[in-house]
PDB file of C-alpha atoms and ligand atoms in Angstrom:
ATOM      1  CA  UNK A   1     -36.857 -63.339 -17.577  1.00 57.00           C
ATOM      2  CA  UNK A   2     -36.096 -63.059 -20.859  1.00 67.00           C
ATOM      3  CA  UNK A   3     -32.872 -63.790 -22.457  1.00 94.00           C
ATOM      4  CA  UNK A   4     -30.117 -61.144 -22.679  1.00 98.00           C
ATOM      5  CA  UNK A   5     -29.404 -58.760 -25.514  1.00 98.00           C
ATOM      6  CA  UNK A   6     -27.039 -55.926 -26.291  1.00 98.00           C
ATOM      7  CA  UNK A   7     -29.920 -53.973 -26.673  1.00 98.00           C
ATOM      8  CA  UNK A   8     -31.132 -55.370 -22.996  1.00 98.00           C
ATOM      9  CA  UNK A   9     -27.856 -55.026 -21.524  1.00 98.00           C
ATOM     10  CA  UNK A  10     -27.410 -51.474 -22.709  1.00 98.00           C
ATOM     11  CA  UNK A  11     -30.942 -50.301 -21.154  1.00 98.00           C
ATOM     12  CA  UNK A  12     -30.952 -51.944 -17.849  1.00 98.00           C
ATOM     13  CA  UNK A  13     -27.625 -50.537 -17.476  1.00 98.00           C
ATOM     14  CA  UNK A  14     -28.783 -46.804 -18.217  1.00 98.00           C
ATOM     15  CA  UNK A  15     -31.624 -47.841 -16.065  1.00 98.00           C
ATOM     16  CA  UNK A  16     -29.032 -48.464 -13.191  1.00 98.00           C
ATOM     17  CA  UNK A  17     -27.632 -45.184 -13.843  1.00 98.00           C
ATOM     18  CA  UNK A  18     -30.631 -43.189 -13.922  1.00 98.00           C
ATOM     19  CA  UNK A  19     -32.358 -44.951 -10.900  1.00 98.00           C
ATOM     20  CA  UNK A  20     -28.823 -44.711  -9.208  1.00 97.00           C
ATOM     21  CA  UNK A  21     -29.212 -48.098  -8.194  1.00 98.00           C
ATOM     22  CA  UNK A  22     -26.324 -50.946  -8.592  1.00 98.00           C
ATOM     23  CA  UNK A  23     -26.674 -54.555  -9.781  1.00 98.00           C
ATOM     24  CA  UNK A  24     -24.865 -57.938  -9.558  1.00 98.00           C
ATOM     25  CA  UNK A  25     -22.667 -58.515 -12.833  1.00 98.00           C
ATOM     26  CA  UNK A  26     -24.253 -59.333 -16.309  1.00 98.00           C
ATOM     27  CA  UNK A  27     -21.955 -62.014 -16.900  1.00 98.00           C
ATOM     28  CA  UNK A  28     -23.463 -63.750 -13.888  1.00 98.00           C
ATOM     29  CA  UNK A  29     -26.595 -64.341 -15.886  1.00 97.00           C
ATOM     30  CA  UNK A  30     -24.553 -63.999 -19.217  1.00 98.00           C
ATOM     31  CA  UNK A  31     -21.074 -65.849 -18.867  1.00 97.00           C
ATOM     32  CA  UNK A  32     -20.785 -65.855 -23.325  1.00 97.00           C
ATOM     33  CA  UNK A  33     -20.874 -62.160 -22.930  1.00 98.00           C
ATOM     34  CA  UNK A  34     -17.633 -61.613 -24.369  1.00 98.00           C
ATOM     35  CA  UNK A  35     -15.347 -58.778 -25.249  1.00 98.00           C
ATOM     36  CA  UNK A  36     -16.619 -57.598 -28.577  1.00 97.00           C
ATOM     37  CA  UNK A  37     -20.667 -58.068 -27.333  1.00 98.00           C
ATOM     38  CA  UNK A  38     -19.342 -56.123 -25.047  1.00 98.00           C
ATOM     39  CA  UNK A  39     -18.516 -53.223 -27.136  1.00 98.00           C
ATOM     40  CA  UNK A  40     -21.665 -53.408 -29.144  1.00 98.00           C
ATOM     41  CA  UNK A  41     -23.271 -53.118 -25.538  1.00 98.00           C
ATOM     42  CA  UNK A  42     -20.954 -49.587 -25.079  1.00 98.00           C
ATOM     43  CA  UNK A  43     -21.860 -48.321 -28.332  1.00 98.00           C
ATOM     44  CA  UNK A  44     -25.909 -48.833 -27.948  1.00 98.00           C
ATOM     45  CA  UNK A  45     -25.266 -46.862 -24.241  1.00 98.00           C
ATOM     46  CA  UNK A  46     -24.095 -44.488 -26.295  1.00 98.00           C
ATOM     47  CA  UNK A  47     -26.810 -43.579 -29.332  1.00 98.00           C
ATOM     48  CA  UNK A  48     -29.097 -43.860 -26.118  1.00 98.00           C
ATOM     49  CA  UNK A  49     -27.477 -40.632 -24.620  1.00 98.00           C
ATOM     50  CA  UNK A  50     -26.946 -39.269 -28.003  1.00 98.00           C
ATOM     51  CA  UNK A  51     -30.531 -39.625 -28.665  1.00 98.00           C
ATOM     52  CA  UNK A  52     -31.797 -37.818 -25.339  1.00 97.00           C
ATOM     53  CA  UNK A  53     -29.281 -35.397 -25.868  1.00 98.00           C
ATOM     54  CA  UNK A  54     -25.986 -36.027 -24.962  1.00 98.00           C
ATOM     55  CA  UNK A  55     -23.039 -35.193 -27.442  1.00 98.00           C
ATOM     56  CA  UNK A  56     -19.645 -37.173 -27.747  1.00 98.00           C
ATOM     57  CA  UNK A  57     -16.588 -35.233 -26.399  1.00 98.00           C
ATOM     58  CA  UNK A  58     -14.156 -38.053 -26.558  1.00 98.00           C
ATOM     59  CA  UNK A  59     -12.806 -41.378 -25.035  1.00 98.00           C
ATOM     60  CA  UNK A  60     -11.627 -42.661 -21.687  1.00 98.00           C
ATOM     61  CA  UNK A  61      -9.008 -45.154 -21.116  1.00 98.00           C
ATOM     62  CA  UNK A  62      -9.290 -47.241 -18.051  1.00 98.00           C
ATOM     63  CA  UNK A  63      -7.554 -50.229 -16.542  1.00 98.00           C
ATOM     64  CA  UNK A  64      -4.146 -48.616 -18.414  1.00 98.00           C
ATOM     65  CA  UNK A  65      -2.045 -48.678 -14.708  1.00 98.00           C
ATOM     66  CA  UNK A  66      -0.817 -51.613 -12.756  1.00 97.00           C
ATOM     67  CA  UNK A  67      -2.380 -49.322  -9.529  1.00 97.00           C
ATOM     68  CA  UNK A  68      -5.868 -49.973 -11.506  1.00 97.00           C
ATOM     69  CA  UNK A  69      -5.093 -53.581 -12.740  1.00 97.00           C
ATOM     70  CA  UNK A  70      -4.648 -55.042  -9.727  1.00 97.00           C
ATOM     71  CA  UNK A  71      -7.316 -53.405  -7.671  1.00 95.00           C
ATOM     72  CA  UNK A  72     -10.067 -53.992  -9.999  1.00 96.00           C
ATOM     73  CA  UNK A  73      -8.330 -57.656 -10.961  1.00 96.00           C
ATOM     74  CA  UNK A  74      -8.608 -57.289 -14.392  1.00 97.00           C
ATOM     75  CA  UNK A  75      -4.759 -56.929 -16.539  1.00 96.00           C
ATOM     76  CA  UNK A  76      -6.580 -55.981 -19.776  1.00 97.00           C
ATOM     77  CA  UNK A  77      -6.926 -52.050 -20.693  1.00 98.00           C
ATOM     78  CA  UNK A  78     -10.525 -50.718 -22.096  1.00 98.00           C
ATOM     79  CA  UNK A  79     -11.703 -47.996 -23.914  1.00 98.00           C
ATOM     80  CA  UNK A  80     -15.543 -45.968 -23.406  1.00 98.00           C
ATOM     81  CA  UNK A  81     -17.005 -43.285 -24.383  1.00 98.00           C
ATOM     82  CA  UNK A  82     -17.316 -39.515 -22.928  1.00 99.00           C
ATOM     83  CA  UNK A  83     -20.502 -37.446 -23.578  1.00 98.00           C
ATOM     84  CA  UNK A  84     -20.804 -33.738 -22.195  1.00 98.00           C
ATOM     85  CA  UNK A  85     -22.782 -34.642 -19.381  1.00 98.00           C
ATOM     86  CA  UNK A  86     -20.006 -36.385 -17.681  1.00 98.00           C
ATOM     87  CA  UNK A  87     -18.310 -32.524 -17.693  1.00 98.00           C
ATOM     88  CA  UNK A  88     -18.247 -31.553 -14.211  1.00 98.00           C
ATOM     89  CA  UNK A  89     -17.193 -27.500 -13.934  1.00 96.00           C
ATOM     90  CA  UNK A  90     -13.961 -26.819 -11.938  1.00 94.00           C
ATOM     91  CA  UNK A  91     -15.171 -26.193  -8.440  1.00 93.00           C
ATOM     92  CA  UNK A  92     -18.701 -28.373  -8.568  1.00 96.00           C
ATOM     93  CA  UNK A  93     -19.147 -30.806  -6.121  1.00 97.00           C
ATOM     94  CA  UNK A  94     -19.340 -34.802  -7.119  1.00 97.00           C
ATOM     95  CA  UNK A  95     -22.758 -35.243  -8.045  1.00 96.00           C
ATOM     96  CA  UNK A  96     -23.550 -36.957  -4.805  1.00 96.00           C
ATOM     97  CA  UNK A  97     -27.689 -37.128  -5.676  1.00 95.00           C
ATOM     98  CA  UNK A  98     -27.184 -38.996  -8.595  1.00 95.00           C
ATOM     99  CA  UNK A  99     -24.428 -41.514  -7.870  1.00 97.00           C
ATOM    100  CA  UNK A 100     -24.139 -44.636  -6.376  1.00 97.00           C
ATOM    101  CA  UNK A 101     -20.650 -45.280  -4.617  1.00 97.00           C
ATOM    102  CA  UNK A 102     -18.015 -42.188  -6.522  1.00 98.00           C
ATOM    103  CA  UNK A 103     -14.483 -42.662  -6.355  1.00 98.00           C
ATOM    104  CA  UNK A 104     -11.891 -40.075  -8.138  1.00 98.00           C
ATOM    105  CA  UNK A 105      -8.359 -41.289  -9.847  1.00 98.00           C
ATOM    106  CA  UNK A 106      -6.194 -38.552 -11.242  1.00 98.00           C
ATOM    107  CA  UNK A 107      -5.459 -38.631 -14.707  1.00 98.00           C
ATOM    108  CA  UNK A 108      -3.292 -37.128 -17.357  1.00 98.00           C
ATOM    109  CA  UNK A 109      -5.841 -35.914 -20.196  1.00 99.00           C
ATOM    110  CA  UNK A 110      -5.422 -34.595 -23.753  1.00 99.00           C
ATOM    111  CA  UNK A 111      -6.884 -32.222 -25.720  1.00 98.00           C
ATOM    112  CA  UNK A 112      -6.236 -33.882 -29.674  1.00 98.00           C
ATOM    113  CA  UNK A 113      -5.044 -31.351 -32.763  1.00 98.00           C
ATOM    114  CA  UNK A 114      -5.529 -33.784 -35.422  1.00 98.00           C
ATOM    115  CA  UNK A 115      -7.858 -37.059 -36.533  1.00 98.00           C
ATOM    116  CA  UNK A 116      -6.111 -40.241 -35.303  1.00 98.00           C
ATOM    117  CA  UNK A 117      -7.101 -43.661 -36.627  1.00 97.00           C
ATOM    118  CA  UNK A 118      -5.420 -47.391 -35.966  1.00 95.00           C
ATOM    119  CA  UNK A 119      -4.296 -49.213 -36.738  1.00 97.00           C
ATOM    120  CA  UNK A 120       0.007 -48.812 -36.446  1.00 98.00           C
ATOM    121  CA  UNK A 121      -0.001 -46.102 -34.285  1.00 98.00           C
ATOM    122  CA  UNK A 122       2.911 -45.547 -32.259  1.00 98.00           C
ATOM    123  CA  UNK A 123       3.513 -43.112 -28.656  1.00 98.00           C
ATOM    124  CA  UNK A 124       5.331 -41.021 -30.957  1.00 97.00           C
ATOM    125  CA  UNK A 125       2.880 -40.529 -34.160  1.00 98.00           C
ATOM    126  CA  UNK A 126       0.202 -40.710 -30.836  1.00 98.00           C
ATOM    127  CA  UNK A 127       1.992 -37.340 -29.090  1.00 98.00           C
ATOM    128  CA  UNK A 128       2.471 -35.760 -32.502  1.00 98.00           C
ATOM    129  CA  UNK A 129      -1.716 -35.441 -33.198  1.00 98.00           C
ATOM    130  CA  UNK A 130      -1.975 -34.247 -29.460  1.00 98.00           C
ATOM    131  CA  UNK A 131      -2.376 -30.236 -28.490  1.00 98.00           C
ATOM    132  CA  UNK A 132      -2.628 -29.428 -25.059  1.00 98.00           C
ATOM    133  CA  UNK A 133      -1.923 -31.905 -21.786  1.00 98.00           C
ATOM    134  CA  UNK A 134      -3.864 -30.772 -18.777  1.00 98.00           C
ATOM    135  CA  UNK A 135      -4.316 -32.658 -15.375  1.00 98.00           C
ATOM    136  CA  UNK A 136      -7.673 -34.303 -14.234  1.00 98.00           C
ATOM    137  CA  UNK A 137      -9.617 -36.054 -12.501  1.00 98.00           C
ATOM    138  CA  UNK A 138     -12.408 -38.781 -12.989  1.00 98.00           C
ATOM    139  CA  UNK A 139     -14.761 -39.394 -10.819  1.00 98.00           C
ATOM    140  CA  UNK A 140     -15.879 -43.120 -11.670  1.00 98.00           C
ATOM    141  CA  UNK A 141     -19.295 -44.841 -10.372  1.00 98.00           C
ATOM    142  CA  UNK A 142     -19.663 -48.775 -11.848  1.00 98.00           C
ATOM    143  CA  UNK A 143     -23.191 -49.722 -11.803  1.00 98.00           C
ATOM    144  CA  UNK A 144     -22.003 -53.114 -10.156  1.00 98.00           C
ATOM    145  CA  UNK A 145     -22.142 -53.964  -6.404  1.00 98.00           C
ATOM    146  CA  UNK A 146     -19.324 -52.886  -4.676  1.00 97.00           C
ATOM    147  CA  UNK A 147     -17.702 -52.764  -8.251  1.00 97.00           C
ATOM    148  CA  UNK A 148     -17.096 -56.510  -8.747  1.00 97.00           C
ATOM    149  CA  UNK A 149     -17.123 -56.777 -12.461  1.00 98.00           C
ATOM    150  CA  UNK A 150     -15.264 -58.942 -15.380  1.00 98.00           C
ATOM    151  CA  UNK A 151     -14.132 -57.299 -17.859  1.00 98.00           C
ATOM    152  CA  UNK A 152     -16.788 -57.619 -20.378  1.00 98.00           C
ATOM    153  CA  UNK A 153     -19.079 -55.962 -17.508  1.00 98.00           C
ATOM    154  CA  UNK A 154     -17.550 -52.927 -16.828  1.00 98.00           C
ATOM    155  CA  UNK A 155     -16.773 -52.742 -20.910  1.00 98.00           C
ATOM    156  CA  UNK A 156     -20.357 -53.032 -21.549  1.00 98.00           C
ATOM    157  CA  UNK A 157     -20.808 -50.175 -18.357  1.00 98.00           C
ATOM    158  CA  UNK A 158     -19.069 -48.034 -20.292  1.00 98.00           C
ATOM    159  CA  UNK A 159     -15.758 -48.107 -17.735  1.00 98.00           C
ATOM    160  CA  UNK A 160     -17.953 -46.327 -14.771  1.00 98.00           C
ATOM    161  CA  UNK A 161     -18.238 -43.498 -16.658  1.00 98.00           C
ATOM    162  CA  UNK A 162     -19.873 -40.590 -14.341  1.00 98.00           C
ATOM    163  CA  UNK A 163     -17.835 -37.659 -14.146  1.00 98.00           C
ATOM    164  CA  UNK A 164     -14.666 -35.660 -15.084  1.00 98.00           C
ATOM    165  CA  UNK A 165     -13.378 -32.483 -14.362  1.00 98.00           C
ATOM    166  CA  UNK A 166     -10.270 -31.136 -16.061  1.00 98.00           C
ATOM    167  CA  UNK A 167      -7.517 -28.196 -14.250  1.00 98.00           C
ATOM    168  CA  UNK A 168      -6.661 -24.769 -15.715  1.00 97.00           C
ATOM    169  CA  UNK A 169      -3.370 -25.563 -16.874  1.00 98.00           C
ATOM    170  CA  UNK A 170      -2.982 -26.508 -20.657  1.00 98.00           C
ATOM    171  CA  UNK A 171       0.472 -26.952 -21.946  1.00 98.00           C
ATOM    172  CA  UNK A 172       1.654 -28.411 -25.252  1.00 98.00           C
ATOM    173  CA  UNK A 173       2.880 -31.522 -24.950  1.00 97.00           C
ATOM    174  CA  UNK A 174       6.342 -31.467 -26.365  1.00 94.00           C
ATOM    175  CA  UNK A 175       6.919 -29.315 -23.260  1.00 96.00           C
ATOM    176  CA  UNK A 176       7.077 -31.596 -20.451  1.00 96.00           C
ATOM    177  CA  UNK A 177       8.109 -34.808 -20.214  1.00 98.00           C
ATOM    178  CA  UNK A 178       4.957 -36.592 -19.001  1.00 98.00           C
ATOM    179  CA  UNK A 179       6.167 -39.953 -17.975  1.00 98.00           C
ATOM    180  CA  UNK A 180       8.211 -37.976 -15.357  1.00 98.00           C
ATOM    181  CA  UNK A 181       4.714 -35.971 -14.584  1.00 98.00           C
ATOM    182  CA  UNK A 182       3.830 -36.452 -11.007  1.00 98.00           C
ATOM    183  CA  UNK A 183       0.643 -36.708  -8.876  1.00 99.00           C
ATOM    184  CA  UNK A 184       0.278 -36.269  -5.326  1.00 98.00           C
ATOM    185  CA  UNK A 185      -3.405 -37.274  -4.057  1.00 98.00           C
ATOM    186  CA  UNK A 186      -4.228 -35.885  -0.779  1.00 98.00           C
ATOM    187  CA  UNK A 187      -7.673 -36.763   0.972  1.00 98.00           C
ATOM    188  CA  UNK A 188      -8.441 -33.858   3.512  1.00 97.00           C
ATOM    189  CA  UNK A 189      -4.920 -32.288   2.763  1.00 96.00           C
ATOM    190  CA  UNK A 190      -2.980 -35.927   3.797  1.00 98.00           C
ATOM    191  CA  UNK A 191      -0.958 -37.532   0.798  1.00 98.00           C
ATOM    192  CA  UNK A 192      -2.989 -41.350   0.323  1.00 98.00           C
ATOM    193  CA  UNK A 193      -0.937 -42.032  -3.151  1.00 98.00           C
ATOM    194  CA  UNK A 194       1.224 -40.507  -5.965  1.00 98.00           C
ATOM    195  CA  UNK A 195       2.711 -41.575  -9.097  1.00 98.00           C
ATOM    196  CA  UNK A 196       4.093 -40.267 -12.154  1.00 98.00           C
ATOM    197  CA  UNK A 197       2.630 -40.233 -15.844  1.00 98.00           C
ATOM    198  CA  UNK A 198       4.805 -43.711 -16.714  1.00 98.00           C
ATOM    199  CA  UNK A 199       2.505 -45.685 -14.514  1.00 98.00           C
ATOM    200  CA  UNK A 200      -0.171 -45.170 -17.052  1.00 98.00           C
ATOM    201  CA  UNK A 201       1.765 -47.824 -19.997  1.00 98.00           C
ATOM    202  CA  UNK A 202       4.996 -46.129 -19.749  1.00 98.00           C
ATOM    203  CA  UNK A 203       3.814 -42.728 -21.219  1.00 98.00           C
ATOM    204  CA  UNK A 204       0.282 -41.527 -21.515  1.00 98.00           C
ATOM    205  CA  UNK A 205       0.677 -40.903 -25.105  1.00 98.00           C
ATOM    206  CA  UNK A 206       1.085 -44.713 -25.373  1.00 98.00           C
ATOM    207  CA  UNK A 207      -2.301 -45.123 -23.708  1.00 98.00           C
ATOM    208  CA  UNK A 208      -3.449 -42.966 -26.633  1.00 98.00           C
ATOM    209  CA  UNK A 209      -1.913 -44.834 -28.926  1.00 98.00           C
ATOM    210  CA  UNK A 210      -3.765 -47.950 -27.559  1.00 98.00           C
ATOM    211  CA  UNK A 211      -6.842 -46.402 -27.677  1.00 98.00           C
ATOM    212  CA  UNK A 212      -6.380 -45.214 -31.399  1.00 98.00           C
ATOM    213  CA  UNK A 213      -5.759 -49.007 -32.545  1.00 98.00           C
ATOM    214  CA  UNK A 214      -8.511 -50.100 -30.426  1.00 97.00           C
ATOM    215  CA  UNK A 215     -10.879 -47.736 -32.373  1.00 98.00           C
ATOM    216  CA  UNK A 216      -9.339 -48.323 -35.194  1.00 98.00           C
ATOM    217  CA  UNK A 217      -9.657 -52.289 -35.048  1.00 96.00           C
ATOM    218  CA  UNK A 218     -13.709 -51.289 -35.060  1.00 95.00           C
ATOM    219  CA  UNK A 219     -13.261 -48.930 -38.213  1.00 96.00           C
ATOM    220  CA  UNK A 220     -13.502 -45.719 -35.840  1.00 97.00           C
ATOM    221  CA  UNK A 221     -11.327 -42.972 -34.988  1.00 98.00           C
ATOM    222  CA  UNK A 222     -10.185 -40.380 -32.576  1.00 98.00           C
ATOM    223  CA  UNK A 223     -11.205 -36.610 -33.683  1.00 98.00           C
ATOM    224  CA  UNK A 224      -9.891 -33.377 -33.515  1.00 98.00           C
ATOM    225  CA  UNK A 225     -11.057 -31.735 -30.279  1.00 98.00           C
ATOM    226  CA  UNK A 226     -11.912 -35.000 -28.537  1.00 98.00           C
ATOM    227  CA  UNK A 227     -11.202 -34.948 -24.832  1.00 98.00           C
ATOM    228  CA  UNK A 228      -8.888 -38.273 -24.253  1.00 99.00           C
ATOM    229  CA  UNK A 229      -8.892 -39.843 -20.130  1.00 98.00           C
ATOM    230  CA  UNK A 230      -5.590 -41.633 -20.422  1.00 98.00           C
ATOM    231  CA  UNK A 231      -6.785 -43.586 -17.559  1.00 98.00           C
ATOM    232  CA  UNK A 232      -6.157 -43.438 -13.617  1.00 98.00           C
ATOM    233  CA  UNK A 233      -2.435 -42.838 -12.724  1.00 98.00           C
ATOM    234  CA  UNK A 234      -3.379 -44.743  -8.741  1.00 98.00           C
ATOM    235  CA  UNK A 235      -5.906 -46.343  -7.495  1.00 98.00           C
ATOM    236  CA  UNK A 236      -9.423 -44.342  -7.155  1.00 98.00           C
ATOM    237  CA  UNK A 237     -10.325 -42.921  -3.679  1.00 98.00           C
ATOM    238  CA  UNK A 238     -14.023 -42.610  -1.980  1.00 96.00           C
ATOM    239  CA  UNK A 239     -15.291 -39.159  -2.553  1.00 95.00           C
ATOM    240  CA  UNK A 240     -18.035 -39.471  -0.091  1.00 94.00           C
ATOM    241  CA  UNK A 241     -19.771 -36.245   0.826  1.00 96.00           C
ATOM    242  CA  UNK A 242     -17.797 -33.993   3.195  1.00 95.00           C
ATOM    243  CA  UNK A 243     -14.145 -34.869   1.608  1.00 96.00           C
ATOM    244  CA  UNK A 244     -11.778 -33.058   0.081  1.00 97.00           C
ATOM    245  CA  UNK A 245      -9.880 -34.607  -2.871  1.00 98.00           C
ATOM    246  CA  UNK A 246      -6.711 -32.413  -4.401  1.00 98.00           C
ATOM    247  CA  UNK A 247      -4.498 -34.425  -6.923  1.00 98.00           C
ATOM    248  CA  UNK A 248      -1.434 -32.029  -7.543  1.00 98.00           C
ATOM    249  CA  UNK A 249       0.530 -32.118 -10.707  1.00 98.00           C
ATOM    250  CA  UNK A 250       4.099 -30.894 -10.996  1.00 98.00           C
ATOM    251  CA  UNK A 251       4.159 -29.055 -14.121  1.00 98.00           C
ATOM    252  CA  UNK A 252       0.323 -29.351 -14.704  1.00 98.00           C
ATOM    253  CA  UNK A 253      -1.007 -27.875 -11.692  1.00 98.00           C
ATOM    254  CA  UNK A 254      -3.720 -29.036  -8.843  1.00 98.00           C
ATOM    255  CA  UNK A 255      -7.242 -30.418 -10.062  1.00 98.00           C
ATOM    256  CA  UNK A 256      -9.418 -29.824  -6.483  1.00 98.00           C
ATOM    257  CA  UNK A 257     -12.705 -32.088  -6.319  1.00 98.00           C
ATOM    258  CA  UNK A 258     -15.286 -31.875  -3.301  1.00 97.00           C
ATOM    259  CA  UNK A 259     -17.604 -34.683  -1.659  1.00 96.00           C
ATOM    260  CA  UNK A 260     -20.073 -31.954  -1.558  1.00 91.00           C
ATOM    261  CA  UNK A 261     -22.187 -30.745   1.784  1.00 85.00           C
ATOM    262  CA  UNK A 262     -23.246 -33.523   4.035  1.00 79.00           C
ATOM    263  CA  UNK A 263     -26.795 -34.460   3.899  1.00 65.00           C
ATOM    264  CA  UNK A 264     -28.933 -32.382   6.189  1.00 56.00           C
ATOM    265  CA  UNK A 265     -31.172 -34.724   8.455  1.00 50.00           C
TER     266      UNK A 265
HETATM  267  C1  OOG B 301     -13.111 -49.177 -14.196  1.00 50.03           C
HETATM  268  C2  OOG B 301     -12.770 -47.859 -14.847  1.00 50.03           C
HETATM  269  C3  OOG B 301     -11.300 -47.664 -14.885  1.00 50.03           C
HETATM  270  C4  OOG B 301      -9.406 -46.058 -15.084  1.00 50.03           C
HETATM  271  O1  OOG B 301      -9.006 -44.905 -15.216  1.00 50.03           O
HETATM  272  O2  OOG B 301      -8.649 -47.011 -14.906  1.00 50.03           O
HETATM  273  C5  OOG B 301     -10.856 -46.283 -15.139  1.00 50.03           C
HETATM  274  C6  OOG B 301     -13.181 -49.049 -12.691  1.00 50.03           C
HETATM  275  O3  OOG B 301     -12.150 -48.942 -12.043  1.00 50.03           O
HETATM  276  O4  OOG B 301     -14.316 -49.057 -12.179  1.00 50.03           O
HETATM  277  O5  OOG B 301     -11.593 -45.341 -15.354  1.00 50.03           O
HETATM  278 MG1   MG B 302     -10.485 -43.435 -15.081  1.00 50.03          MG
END
């Protein structure tokens, strides 16, 4: 086989997405794929969706909660990339035909006002470029076996990126104090996990900030309009078909998400 490439890495794992089939690591076969090869792999998944189509809504934090951390075994936050066909419509089913294992994590999402660029950005300058908070929900699916991945992996996978659907209430943020925002998850109406907004780095608008000097450390920015995941407040559940995930926000109201039908046989 020959030898790996960002330009490799970012196809096969497209491939793995399209075929819905998952893989063993890269960094098995490619332990010197490091953090910032890693990136380049991100950004060449992402001209390939922009050139069949996709456009760029915004970014995704992931990895920004202890919950996360230390289920995926990885202590290091990550930024990716969100394209409109990762928009799922309140009320649609997960995808079930074209994923591979979905789980859903509730997260606190913005909606940004003004341009944001690293680096020396702060929670506060962060919140002040912000618009509207609304709850969500992200329905991840890593292209890696039973998603075992370093952290250069599931970089390169562009965070297991597959889904995200958003609820209908949008408030400004100076209204609410969103490290006190709680989430209840139920699975098939019984609580399985809650937390409040300061799991995710104290406040979400400090995930933001991250994000923003993470960009900005690789001469990019975060634009008016974007859409911005600040990253899964618990751990993710299985959304196989037939269940019914509800994460309920105090102030920001419930985000619903179905497995879907069963399979007919
Ligand atoms: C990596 C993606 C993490 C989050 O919100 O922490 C993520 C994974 O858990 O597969 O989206
Ligand atoms: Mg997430």
């Amino acid at each position: 086989m020959s030898a790996w490439t960002v330009e490799r890495a970012a196809i096969e794992l497209l491939r793995c997405e399209d075929e819905r089939t998952d893989r063993e690591p890269i960094t098995d076969e490619w332990p010197k794929l490091d953090v910032a090869t890693a990136y380049a792999v991100q950004d060449a998944t992402l001209r390939l969706r922009l050139e069949r189509g996709e456009n760029l809504v915004g970014i995704k934090l992931g990895l920004t909660s202890r919950a996360k951390q230390e289920r995926m075994g990885i202590s290091s936050p990550l930024v990716a990339w969100l394209t409109d066909a990762m928009e799922l419509p309140p009320g649609d089913p997960v995808p079930q035909d074209r994923l591979i294992h979905p789980r859903v994590e509730p997260e606190i999402v913005f909606v940004m006002g003004r341009r944001l660029a690293g680096p020396g950005v702060t929670t506060a300058t962060a919140l002040a470029a912000v618009e509207s908070v609304m709850g969500g929900a992200e329905v991840i699916d890593s292209r890696f076996r039973d998603f075992r991945f370093r952290l250069p992996d599931v970089i390169a996978d562009n965070a297991s990126s597959a889904a995200y659907v958003t609820g209908s209430v949008a408030m400004d943020p100076r209204e609410l104090d969103l490290s006190l925002e709680a989430v209840l998850v139920e699975v098939d109406g019984q609580v399985v996990d809650s937390a409040t907004g300061a799991a995710v780095q104290g406040h979400p608008a400090s995930a933001l900030a991250l994000a923003a000097n993470e960009l900005g450390a690789r001469g990019l920015a975060i634009e008016p309009g974007w859409i911005v995941l600040t990253g899964g407040m618990t751990d993710a559940v299985f959304a196989p078909p037939g269940a019914s995930i509800a994460c309920h926000f105090t102030r920001l109201g419930p985000v619903f998400v179905s497995g879907g039908a069963h399979a007919s046989r």
